[in-house]
Amino acid sequence: YQRRVRGKKPHRYLQLDLMAGKYPVDLVLVRHGESEGNLAQSLAKTGDDSLWTDEFKNRHTSRYRLTEKGILQAKAAGDFIRKYICSQFDRYYVSEYIRAMETAGLLGFLDAEWYVEFYLREQDLGIFGSKSVNERKKDFEEQIAQRKRDWFYYQPPGGESIANCCLRIDRWLSDLRANSTGLKVLAVCHGNILSALRIRLERMRQEDYSLIKSDPMQRTHNCQILHYSRRNPDTGHVTENFKWKRSICPWDTSKSSNVWTMIETPAWKTTDLYGSVEKLPRLHSNSKEGLEEFKKELEKTAKLNAEVGRSGLAITFH
């Protein structure tokens, strides 16, 4: 059977997937354009804190507007999406932060009806929020050192870790599976949230996330487009889950890979687990005496375990 696309004047009909609970066929994610905060931090990294006025510091980070450059980036992203990806989507989502909503409005989808989504808001940086990189280094030296040791799990006081962001992103992904099966979806959000989405959609490990932070071609630039698809770009065959992705920086394609790649999410074998573990040296060991004593205890309990095990088998199989 068929379902009418949401809207007063649906542009077409979509054949529903035979089973509910699948992802959209196409999910296009866009980071917002350059914001006032991005510009202020860029200058701060050169030693210039002139944009960090009291008025600017007192504005919550959710209220940052786009810069003139950010506006041009957003228009370039919209032009690319409409020309080369899709001229119209079935569902539109946007973070409730001002810079994301401003970007969404500039993409050029004039008849779109946007869901303003709380779960797509940017990572809460806690004590680091509304402070320049120079102020952070000065006031929170130890916290910055902790963050460098573990970008993924580090949680700033009063804020969120990337791992925390992944948990709330899972809720949004569950909503997509419930309400957007087989559709085309466009969402505008933030850099760290795009990282969280990558981690969950591509089943990345903690060490994989480190590559996102260190590889220039893995960076998520302002108005970067991440396109996930269940449709094979060569054959058109639609699979059960997202199998292909591409990343595009529409205002400078030399900054992105641009080509379709297959998403590999292999299961780990036991030898793979040990291989990963052995990369880290063990820093502490038990004493010989304590270890020998524990081995003797294990020998004693082995007989009791045998009795318990045989009793369990009797209950299970008879």
JSON list of C-alpha atoms in Angstrom, two decimals, residues 22-242:
[
{"chain": "A", "resi": 22, "resn": "LYS", "atom": "CA", "xyz": [13.85, 0.94, 9.08]},
{"chain": "A", "resi": 23, "resn": "TYR", "atom": "CA", "xyz": [15.85, 4.09, 8.48]},
{"chain": "A", "resi": 24, "resn": "PRO", "atom": "CA", "xyz": [15.01, 6.60, 5.74]},
{"chain": "A", "resi": 25, "resn": "VAL", "atom": "CA", "xyz": [16.36, 5.63, 2.33]},
{"chain": "A", "resi": 26, "resn": "ASP", "atom": "CA", "xyz": [18.37, 8.87, 2.28]},
{"chain": "A", "resi": 27, "resn": "LEU", "atom": "CA", "xyz": [19.51, 10.94, 5.26]},
{"chain": "A", "resi": 28, "resn": "VAL", "atom": "CA", "xyz": [21.24, 14.23, 4.42]},
{"chain": "A", "resi": 29, "resn": "LEU", "atom": "CA", "xyz": [22.92, 16.00, 7.35]},
{"chain": "A", "resi": 30, "resn": "VAL", "atom": "CA", "xyz": [24.22, 19.58, 7.19]},
{"chain": "A", "resi": 31, "resn": "ARG", "atom": "CA", "xyz": [26.32, 21.50, 9.69]},
{"chain": "A", "resi": 32, "resn": "HIS", "atom": "CA", "xyz": [25.34, 25.13, 10.17]},
{"chain": "A", "resi": 33, "resn": "GLY", "atom": "CA", "xyz": [27.28, 27.93, 8.44]},
{"chain": "A", "resi": 34, "resn": "GLU", "atom": "CA", "xyz": [30.02, 29.94, 10.13]},
{"chain": "A", "resi": 35, "resn": "SER", "atom": "CA", "xyz": [28.57, 31.52, 13.27]},
{"chain": "A", "resi": 36, "resn": "GLU", "atom": "CA", "xyz": [29.60, 34.49, 15.36]},
{"chain": "A", "resi": 37, "resn": "GLY", "atom": "CA", "xyz": [31.07, 32.02, 17.82]},
{"chain": "A", "resi": 38, "resn": "ASN", "atom": "CA", "xyz": [33.10, 30.26, 15.10]},
{"chain": "A", "resi": 39, "resn": "LEU", "atom": "CA", "xyz": [34.51, 33.60, 13.93]},
{"chain": "A", "resi": 40, "resn": "ALA", "atom": "CA", "xyz": [35.33, 34.76, 17.46]},
{"chain": "A", "resi": 41, "resn": "GLN", "atom": "CA", "xyz": [37.15, 31.49, 18.24]},
{"chain": "A", "resi": 42, "resn": "SER", "atom": "CA", "xyz": [39.06, 31.58, 14.92]},
{"chain": "A", "resi": 43, "resn": "LEU", "atom": "CA", "xyz": [40.43, 35.00, 15.77]},
{"chain": "A", "resi": 44, "resn": "ALA", "atom": "CA", "xyz": [41.12, 33.96, 19.36]},
{"chain": "A", "resi": 45, "resn": "LYS", "atom": "CA", "xyz": [43.34, 31.14, 18.10]},
{"chain": "A", "resi": 46, "resn": "THR", "atom": "CA", "xyz": [45.56, 33.81, 16.53]},
{"chain": "A", "resi": 47, "resn": "GLY", "atom": "CA", "xyz": [45.73, 35.65, 19.87]},
{"chain": "A", "resi": 48, "resn": "ASP", "atom": "CA", "xyz": [42.97, 38.16, 19.07]},
{"chain": "A", "resi": 49, "resn": "ASP", "atom": "CA", "xyz": [40.20, 38.17, 21.71]},
{"chain": "A", "resi": 50, "resn": "SER", "atom": "CA", "xyz": [38.72, 41.48, 20.54]},
{"chain": "A", "resi": 51, "resn": "LEU", "atom": "CA", "xyz": [35.34, 39.93, 19.62]},
{"chain": "A", "resi": 52, "resn": "TRP", "atom": "CA", "xyz": [34.90, 38.50, 23.10]},
{"chain": "A", "resi": 53, "resn": "THR", "atom": "CA", "xyz": [33.18, 41.59, 24.49]},
{"chain": "A", "resi": 54, "resn": "ASP", "atom": "CA", "xyz": [31.07, 41.47, 27.65]},
{"chain": "A", "resi": 55, "resn": "GLU", "atom": "CA", "xyz": [27.92, 41.70, 25.52]},
{"chain": "A", "resi": 56, "resn": "PHE", "atom": "CA", "xyz": [29.02, 38.72, 23.42]},
{"chain": "A", "resi": 57, "resn": "LYS", "atom": "CA", "xyz": [30.04, 36.64, 26.46]},
{"chain": "A", "resi": 58, "resn": "ASN", "atom": "CA", "xyz": [26.63, 37.27, 28.02]},
{"chain": "A", "resi": 59, "resn": "ARG", "atom": "CA", "xyz": [24.85, 35.85, 24.97]},
{"chain": "A", "resi": 60, "resn": "HIS", "atom": "CA", "xyz": [24.18, 32.14, 25.36]},
{"chain": "A", "resi": 61, "resn": "THR", "atom": "CA", "xyz": [25.87, 30.03, 22.70]},
{"chain": "A", "resi": 62, "resn": "SER", "atom": "CA", "xyz": [22.46, 28.87, 21.45]},
{"chain": "A", "resi": 63, "resn": "ARG", "atom": "CA", "xyz": [21.78, 32.47, 20.36]},
{"chain": "A", "resi": 64, "resn": "TYR", "atom": "CA", "xyz": [24.74, 32.96, 18.00]},
{"chain": "A", "resi": 65, "resn": "ARG", "atom": "CA", "xyz": [23.82, 34.25, 14.52]},
{"chain": "A", "resi": 66, "resn": "LEU", "atom": "CA", "xyz": [25.55, 33.39, 11.26]},
{"chain": "A", "resi": 67, "resn": "THR", "atom": "CA", "xyz": [28.26, 35.68, 9.91]},
{"chain": "A", "resi": 68, "resn": "GLU", "atom": "CA", "xyz": [28.09, 37.07, 6.38]},
{"chain": "A", "resi": 69, "resn": "LYS", "atom": "CA", "xyz": [30.42, 34.26, 5.32]},
{"chain": "A", "resi": 70, "resn": "GLY", "atom": "CA", "xyz": [28.16, 31.75, 7.05]},
{"chain": "A", "resi": 71, "resn": "ILE", "atom": "CA", "xyz": [25.20, 33.03, 5.06]},
{"chain": "A", "resi": 72, "resn": "LEU", "atom": "CA", "xyz": [27.08, 32.46, 1.79]},
{"chain": "A", "resi": 73, "resn": "GLN", "atom": "CA", "xyz": [28.10, 28.97, 2.94]},
{"chain": "A", "resi": 74, "resn": "ALA", "atom": "CA", "xyz": [24.49, 28.08, 3.74]},
{"chain": "A", "resi": 75, "resn": "LYS", "atom": "CA", "xyz": [23.30, 29.26, 0.33]},
{"chain": "A", "resi": 76, "resn": "ALA", "atom": "CA", "xyz": [26.08, 27.24, -1.36]},
{"chain": "A", "resi": 77, "resn": "ALA", "atom": "CA", "xyz": [25.06, 24.15, 0.60]},
{"chain": "A", "resi": 78, "resn": "GLY", "atom": "CA", "xyz": [21.41, 24.57, -0.36]},
{"chain": "A", "resi": 79, "resn": "ASP", "atom": "CA", "xyz": [22.30, 25.07, -4.00]},
{"chain": "A", "resi": 80, "resn": "PHE", "atom": "CA", "xyz": [24.39, 21.88, -4.03]},
{"chain": "A", "resi": 81, "resn": "ILE", "atom": "CA", "xyz": [21.74, 19.80, -2.27]},
{"chain": "A", "resi": 82, "resn": "ARG", "atom": "CA", "xyz": [18.90, 20.95, -4.53]},
{"chain": "A", "resi": 83, "resn": "LYS", "atom": "CA", "xyz": [20.94, 20.46, -7.74]},
{"chain": "A", "resi": 84, "resn": "TYR", "atom": "CA", "xyz": [22.84, 17.27, -7.01]},
{"chain": "A", "resi": 85, "resn": "ILE", "atom": "CA", "xyz": [21.07, 15.40, -4.19]},
{"chain": "A", "resi": 86, "resn": "CYS", "atom": "CA", "xyz": [17.35, 16.12, -4.01]},
{"chain": "A", "resi": 87, "resn": "SER", "atom": "CA", "xyz": [15.09, 19.05, -4.90]},
{"chain": "A", "resi": 88, "resn": "GLN", "atom": "CA", "xyz": [12.57, 18.17, -2.20]},
{"chain": "A", "resi": 89, "resn": "PHE", "atom": "CA", "xyz": [12.58, 16.03, 0.96]},
{"chain": "A", "resi": 90, "resn": "ASP", "atom": "CA", "xyz": [9.82, 14.26, 2.84]},
{"chain": "A", "resi": 91, "resn": "ARG", "atom": "CA", "xyz": [10.88, 15.43, 6.31]},
{"chain": "A", "resi": 92, "resn": "TYR", "atom": "CA", "xyz": [12.99, 18.35, 7.49]},
{"chain": "A", "resi": 93, "resn": "TYR", "atom": "CA", "xyz": [14.64, 18.56, 10.92]},
{"chain": "A", "resi": 94, "resn": "VAL", "atom": "CA", "xyz": [16.67, 21.37, 12.49]},
{"chain": "A", "resi": 95, "resn": "SER", "atom": "CA", "xyz": [18.36, 22.03, 15.83]},
{"chain": "A", "resi": 96, "resn": "GLU", "atom": "CA", "xyz": [16.62, 24.66, 17.94]},
{"chain": "A", "resi": 97, "resn": "TYR", "atom": "CA", "xyz": [19.83, 26.72, 18.10]},
{"chain": "A", "resi": 98, "resn": "ILE", "atom": "CA", "xyz": [19.61, 30.01, 16.17]},
{"chain": "A", "resi": 99, "resn": "ARG", "atom": "CA", "xyz": [22.61, 29.37, 13.88]},
{"chain": "A", "resi": 100, "resn": "ALA", "atom": "CA", "xyz": [21.12, 26.07, 12.74]},
{"chain": "A", "resi": 101, "resn": "MET", "atom": "CA", "xyz": [17.66, 27.54, 12.13]},
{"chain": "A", "resi": 102, "resn": "GLU", "atom": "CA", "xyz": [19.18, 30.44, 10.19]},
{"chain": "A", "resi": 103, "resn": "THR", "atom": "CA", "xyz": [21.13, 27.96, 8.05]},
{"chain": "A", "resi": 104, "resn": "ALA", "atom": "CA", "xyz": [18.01, 25.88, 7.41]},
{"chain": "A", "resi": 105, "resn": "GLY", "atom": "CA", "xyz": [16.12, 28.94, 6.25]},
{"chain": "A", "resi": 106, "resn": "LEU", "atom": "CA", "xyz": [18.87, 29.80, 3.75]},
{"chain": "A", "resi": 107, "resn": "LEU", "atom": "CA", "xyz": [19.03, 26.36, 2.08]},
{"chain": "A", "resi": 108, "resn": "GLY", "atom": "CA", "xyz": [16.29, 27.35, -0.34]},
{"chain": "A", "resi": 109, "resn": "PHE", "atom": "CA", "xyz": [13.56, 24.82, 0.50]},
{"chain": "A", "resi": 110, "resn": "LEU", "atom": "CA", "xyz": [10.84, 27.45, 0.58]},
{"chain": "A", "resi": 111, "resn": "ASP", "atom": "CA", "xyz": [7.88, 25.07, 1.05]},
{"chain": "A", "resi": 112, "resn": "ALA", "atom": "CA", "xyz": [9.54, 22.92, 3.71]},
{"chain": "A", "resi": 113, "resn": "GLU", "atom": "CA", "xyz": [7.89, 22.33, 7.07]},
{"chain": "A", "resi": 114, "resn": "TRP", "atom": "CA", "xyz": [10.66, 21.98, 9.64]},
{"chain": "A", "resi": 115, "resn": "TYR", "atom": "CA", "xyz": [10.63, 19.94, 12.84]},
{"chain": "A", "resi": 116, "resn": "VAL", "atom": "CA", "xyz": [12.62, 21.98, 15.37]},
{"chain": "A", "resi": 117, "resn": "GLU", "atom": "CA", "xyz": [14.38, 19.13, 17.19]},
{"chain": "A", "resi": 118, "resn": "PHE", "atom": "CA", "xyz": [15.64, 19.46, 20.78]},
{"chain": "A", "resi": 119, "resn": "TYR", "atom": "CA", "xyz": [17.84, 16.36, 20.48]},
{"chain": "A", "resi": 120, "resn": "LEU", "atom": "CA", "xyz": [19.89, 17.90, 17.64]},
{"chain": "A", "resi": 121, "resn": "ARG", "atom": "CA", "xyz": [21.20, 20.80, 19.75]},
{"chain": "A", "resi": 122, "resn": "GLU", "atom": "CA", "xyz": [24.98, 21.21, 19.99]},
{"chain": "A", "resi": 123, "resn": "GLN", "atom": "CA", "xyz": [27.07, 19.53, 22.68]},
{"chain": "A", "resi": 124, "resn": "ASP", "atom": "CA", "xyz": [26.86, 21.43, 25.97]},
{"chain": "A", "resi": 125, "resn": "LEU", "atom": "CA", "xyz": [30.42, 22.51, 26.80]},
{"chain": "A", "resi": 126, "resn": "GLY", "atom": "CA", "xyz": [29.62, 23.45, 30.39]},
{"chain": "A", "resi": 127, "resn": "ILE", "atom": "CA", "xyz": [32.31, 25.64, 31.93]},
{"chain": "A", "resi": 128, "resn": "PHE", "atom": "CA", "xyz": [33.96, 26.12, 28.52]},
{"chain": "A", "resi": 129, "resn": "GLY", "atom": "CA", "xyz": [30.87, 27.77, 27.04]},
{"chain": "A", "resi": 130, "resn": "SER", "atom": "CA", "xyz": [31.00, 31.49, 26.17]},
{"chain": "A", "resi": 131, "resn": "LYS", "atom": "CA", "xyz": [34.77, 31.61, 26.72]},
{"chain": "A", "resi": 132, "resn": "SER", "atom": "CA", "xyz": [37.53, 32.09, 24.15]},
{"chain": "A", "resi": 133, "resn": "VAL", "atom": "CA", "xyz": [40.14, 29.37, 23.68]},
{"chain": "A", "resi": 134, "resn": "ASN", "atom": "CA", "xyz": [42.64, 31.63, 25.43]},
{"chain": "A", "resi": 135, "resn": "GLU", "atom": "CA", "xyz": [40.42, 32.07, 28.47]},
{"chain": "A", "resi": 136, "resn": "ARG", "atom": "CA", "xyz": [39.89, 28.33, 28.61]},
{"chain": "A", "resi": 137, "resn": "LYS", "atom": "CA", "xyz": [43.64, 27.68, 28.61]},
{"chain": "A", "resi": 138, "resn": "LYS", "atom": "CA", "xyz": [44.15, 30.26, 31.34]},
{"chain": "A", "resi": 139, "resn": "ASP", "atom": "CA", "xyz": [41.26, 29.25, 33.63]},
{"chain": "A", "resi": 140, "resn": "PHE", "atom": "CA", "xyz": [40.92, 25.51, 33.07]},
{"chain": "A", "resi": 141, "resn": "GLU", "atom": "CA", "xyz": [44.37, 24.10, 32.40]},
{"chain": "A", "resi": 142, "resn": "GLU", "atom": "CA", "xyz": [43.75, 20.79, 34.18]},
{"chain": "A", "resi": 143, "resn": "GLN", "atom": "CA", "xyz": [40.35, 20.30, 32.53]},
{"chain": "A", "resi": 144, "resn": "ILE", "atom": "CA", "xyz": [41.88, 20.84, 29.08]},
{"chain": "A", "resi": 145, "resn": "ALA", "atom": "CA", "xyz": [44.58, 18.28, 29.86]},
{"chain": "A", "resi": 146, "resn": "GLN", "atom": "CA", "xyz": [41.88, 15.77, 30.83]},
{"chain": "A", "resi": 147, "resn": "ARG", "atom": "CA", "xyz": [39.99, 16.44, 27.62]},
{"chain": "A", "resi": 148, "resn": "LYS", "atom": "CA", "xyz": [43.10, 15.86, 25.51]},
{"chain": "A", "resi": 149, "resn": "ARG", "atom": "CA", "xyz": [43.60, 12.49, 27.20]},
{"chain": "A", "resi": 150, "resn": "ASP", "atom": "CA", "xyz": [40.12, 11.32, 26.25]},
{"chain": "A", "resi": 151, "resn": "TRP", "atom": "CA", "xyz": [38.10, 13.40, 23.78]},
{"chain": "A", "resi": 152, "resn": "PHE", "atom": "CA", "xyz": [35.29, 10.85, 23.61]},
{"chain": "A", "resi": 153, "resn": "TYR", "atom": "CA", "xyz": [34.40, 10.25, 27.27]},
{"chain": "A", "resi": 154, "resn": "TYR", "atom": "CA", "xyz": [35.59, 13.53, 28.81]},
{"chain": "A", "resi": 155, "resn": "GLN", "atom": "CA", "xyz": [32.68, 15.48, 30.27]},
{"chain": "A", "resi": 156, "resn": "PRO", "atom": "CA", "xyz": [33.34, 19.13, 31.18]},
{"chain": "A", "resi": 157, "resn": "PRO", "atom": "CA", "xyz": [31.82, 20.21, 34.50]},
{"chain": "A", "resi": 158, "resn": "GLY", "atom": "CA", "xyz": [28.24, 21.25, 33.80]},
{"chain": "A", "resi": 159, "resn": "GLY", "atom": "CA", "xyz": [28.39, 19.89, 30.25]},
{"chain": "A", "resi": 160, "resn": "GLU", "atom": "CA", "xyz": [28.25, 16.78, 28.07]},
{"chain": "A", "resi": 161, "resn": "SER", "atom": "CA", "xyz": [30.76, 14.32, 26.69]},
{"chain": "A", "resi": 162, "resn": "ILE", "atom": "CA", "xyz": [30.53, 13.12, 23.10]},
{"chain": "A", "resi": 163, "resn": "ALA", "atom": "CA", "xyz": [29.37, 9.81, 24.59]},
{"chain": "A", "resi": 164, "resn": "ASN", "atom": "CA", "xyz": [26.49, 11.69, 26.28]},
{"chain": "A", "resi": 165, "resn": "CYS", "atom": "CA", "xyz": [25.57, 13.22, 22.92]},
{"chain": "A", "resi": 166, "resn": "CYS", "atom": "CA", "xyz": [25.48, 9.76, 21.35]},
{"chain": "A", "resi": 167, "resn": "LEU", "atom": "CA", "xyz": [22.84, 8.67, 23.87]},
{"chain": "A", "resi": 168, "resn": "ARG", "atom": "CA", "xyz": [20.45, 11.48, 23.01]},
{"chain": "A", "resi": 169, "resn": "ILE", "atom": "CA", "xyz": [21.16, 11.13, 19.29]},
{"chain": "A", "resi": 170, "resn": "ASP", "atom": "CA", "xyz": [20.02, 7.50, 19.60]},
{"chain": "A", "resi": 171, "resn": "ARG", "atom": "CA", "xyz": [16.59, 8.83, 20.60]},
{"chain": "A", "resi": 172, "resn": "TRP", "atom": "CA", "xyz": [16.36, 10.89, 17.42]},
{"chain": "A", "resi": 173, "resn": "LEU", "atom": "CA", "xyz": [17.51, 7.95, 15.30]},
{"chain": "A", "resi": 174, "resn": "SER", "atom": "CA", "xyz": [14.80, 5.83, 16.93]},
{"chain": "A", "resi": 175, "resn": "ASP", "atom": "CA", "xyz": [12.28, 8.49, 15.95]},
{"chain": "A", "resi": 176, "resn": "LEU", "atom": "CA", "xyz": [13.52, 8.32, 12.35]},
{"chain": "A", "resi": 177, "resn": "ARG", "atom": "CA", "xyz": [13.04, 4.55, 12.27]},
{"chain": "A", "resi": 178, "resn": "ALA", "atom": "CA", "xyz": [9.54, 4.94, 13.68]},
{"chain": "A", "resi": 179, "resn": "ASN", "atom": "CA", "xyz": [8.34, 7.81, 11.49]},
{"chain": "A", "resi": 180, "resn": "SER", "atom": "CA", "xyz": [10.56, 8.12, 8.42]},
{"chain": "A", "resi": 181, "resn": "THR", "atom": "CA", "xyz": [10.94, 4.60, 7.08]},
{"chain": "A", "resi": 182, "resn": "GLY", "atom": "CA", "xyz": [11.65, 4.71, 3.34]},
{"chain": "A", "resi": 183, "resn": "LEU", "atom": "CA", "xyz": [11.60, 8.52, 3.16]},
{"chain": "A", "resi": 184, "resn": "LYS", "atom": "CA", "xyz": [14.16, 11.20, 2.27]},
{"chain": "A", "resi": 185, "resn": "VAL", "atom": "CA", "xyz": [15.18, 13.27, 5.29]},
{"chain": "A", "resi": 186, "resn": "LEU", "atom": "CA", "xyz": [17.17, 16.50, 5.61]},
{"chain": "A", "resi": 187, "resn": "ALA", "atom": "CA", "xyz": [18.55, 17.66, 8.99]},
{"chain": "A", "resi": 188, "resn": "VAL", "atom": "CA", "xyz": [20.58, 20.72, 9.98]},
{"chain": "A", "resi": 189, "resn": "CYS", "atom": "CA", "xyz": [22.62, 20.54, 13.17]},
{"chain": "A", "resi": 190, "resn": "HIS", "atom": "CA", "xyz": [26.15, 21.01, 14.58]},
{"chain": "A", "resi": 191, "resn": "GLY", "atom": "CA", "xyz": [29.72, 19.78, 14.26]},
{"chain": "A", "resi": 192, "resn": "ASN", "atom": "CA", "xyz": [29.96, 17.70, 17.43]},
{"chain": "A", "resi": 193, "resn": "ILE", "atom": "CA", "xyz": [26.47, 16.30, 16.88]},
{"chain": "A", "resi": 194, "resn": "LEU", "atom": "CA", "xyz": [27.50, 15.22, 13.37]},
{"chain": "A", "resi": 195, "resn": "SER", "atom": "CA", "xyz": [30.41, 13.41, 15.02]},
{"chain": "A", "resi": 196, "resn": "ALA", "atom": "CA", "xyz": [27.97, 11.68, 17.37]},
{"chain": "A", "resi": 197, "resn": "LEU", "atom": "CA", "xyz": [25.78, 10.71, 14.42]},
{"chain": "A", "resi": 198, "resn": "ARG", "atom": "CA", "xyz": [28.78, 9.29, 12.59]},
{"chain": "A", "resi": 199, "resn": "ILE", "atom": "CA", "xyz": [29.75, 7.26, 15.65]},
{"chain": "A", "resi": 200, "resn": "ARG", "atom": "CA", "xyz": [26.29, 5.70, 15.94]},
{"chain": "A", "resi": 201, "resn": "LEU", "atom": "CA", "xyz": [25.47, 5.25, 12.24]},
{"chain": "A", "resi": 202, "resn": "GLU", "atom": "CA", "xyz": [28.91, 3.86, 11.38]},
{"chain": "A", "resi": 203, "resn": "ARG", "atom": "CA", "xyz": [29.33, 1.96, 14.67]},
{"chain": "A", "resi": 204, "resn": "MET", "atom": "CA", "xyz": [32.65, 3.64, 15.42]},
{"chain": "A", "resi": 205, "resn": "ARG", "atom": "CA", "xyz": [34.81, 2.74, 18.39]},
{"chain": "A", "resi": 206, "resn": "GLN", "atom": "CA", "xyz": [36.47, 5.18, 20.76]},
{"chain": "A", "resi": 207, "resn": "GLU", "atom": "CA", "xyz": [39.75, 4.98, 18.84]},
{"chain": "A", "resi": 208, "resn": "ASP", "atom": "CA", "xyz": [37.93, 5.54, 15.54]},
{"chain": "A", "resi": 209, "resn": "TYR", "atom": "CA", "xyz": [36.61, 8.82, 16.92]},
{"chain": "A", "resi": 210, "resn": "SER", "atom": "CA", "xyz": [40.20, 9.96, 17.46]},
{"chain": "A", "resi": 211, "resn": "LEU", "atom": "CA", "xyz": [40.69, 9.73, 13.69]},
{"chain": "A", "resi": 212, "resn": "ILE", "atom": "CA", "xyz": [37.87, 12.21, 13.14]},
{"chain": "A", "resi": 213, "resn": "LYS", "atom": "CA", "xyz": [39.75, 14.67, 15.35]},
{"chain": "A", "resi": 214, "resn": "SER", "atom": "CA", "xyz": [43.17, 14.18, 13.74]},
{"chain": "A", "resi": 215, "resn": "ASP", "atom": "CA", "xyz": [42.54, 13.55, 10.00]},
{"chain": "A", "resi": 216, "resn": "PRO", "atom": "CA", "xyz": [42.02, 16.83, 8.04]},
{"chain": "A", "resi": 217, "resn": "MET", "atom": "CA", "xyz": [39.84, 15.03, 5.47]},
{"chain": "A", "resi": 218, "resn": "GLN", "atom": "CA", "xyz": [37.58, 13.80, 8.28]},
{"chain": "A", "resi": 219, "resn": "ARG", "atom": "CA", "xyz": [36.85, 17.30, 9.53]},
{"chain": "A", "resi": 220, "resn": "THR", "atom": "CA", "xyz": [33.31, 18.62, 9.53]},
{"chain": "A", "resi": 221, "resn": "HIS", "atom": "CA", "xyz": [33.53, 22.13, 8.12]},
{"chain": "A", "resi": 222, "resn": "ASN", "atom": "CA", "xyz": [30.78, 24.70, 8.35]},
{"chain": "A", "resi": 223, "resn": "CYS", "atom": "CA", "xyz": [27.93, 23.64, 6.03]},
{"chain": "A", "resi": 224, "resn": "GLN", "atom": "CA", "xyz": [29.58, 20.26, 5.43]},
{"chain": "A", "resi": 225, "resn": "ILE", "atom": "CA", "xyz": [27.10, 17.79, 3.92]},
{"chain": "A", "resi": 226, "resn": "LEU", "atom": "CA", "xyz": [27.02, 14.18, 5.13]},
{"chain": "A", "resi": 227, "resn": "HIS", "atom": "CA", "xyz": [24.83, 11.95, 2.98]},
{"chain": "A", "resi": 228, "resn": "TYR", "atom": "CA", "xyz": [23.87, 8.48, 4.20]},
{"chain": "A", "resi": 229, "resn": "SER", "atom": "CA", "xyz": [21.93, 6.15, 1.95]},
{"chain": "A", "resi": 230, "resn": "ARG", "atom": "CA", "xyz": [20.41, 2.67, 1.90]},
{"chain": "A", "resi": 231, "resn": "ARG", "atom": "CA", "xyz": [20.43, 2.84, -1.89]},
{"chain": "A", "resi": 232, "resn": "ASN", "atom": "CA", "xyz": [23.39, 1.40, -3.80]},
{"chain": "A", "resi": 233, "resn": "PRO", "atom": "CA", "xyz": [24.67, 4.36, -5.88]},
{"chain": "A", "resi": 234, "resn": "ASP", "atom": "CA", "xyz": [25.62, 2.01, -8.74]},
{"chain": "A", "resi": 235, "resn": "THR", "atom": "CA", "xyz": [22.66, -0.37, -8.93]},
{"chain": "A", "resi": 236, "resn": "GLY", "atom": "CA", "xyz": [19.84, 1.51, -7.16]},
{"chain": "A", "resi": 237, "resn": "HIS", "atom": "CA", "xyz": [19.16, -1.53, -4.96]},
{"chain": "A", "resi": 238, "resn": "VAL", "atom": "CA", "xyz": [17.88, -0.55, -1.49]},
{"chain": "A", "resi": 239, "resn": "THR", "atom": "CA", "xyz": [19.34, -2.41, 1.50]},
{"chain": "A", "resi": 240, "resn": "GLU", "atom": "CA", "xyz": [18.08, -2.93, 5.05]},
{"chain": "A", "resi": 241, "resn": "ASN", "atom": "CA", "xyz": [20.40, -0.35, 6.67]},
{"chain": "A", "resi": 242, "resn": "PHE", "atom": "CA", "xyz": [22.61, 2.54, 5.68]}
]
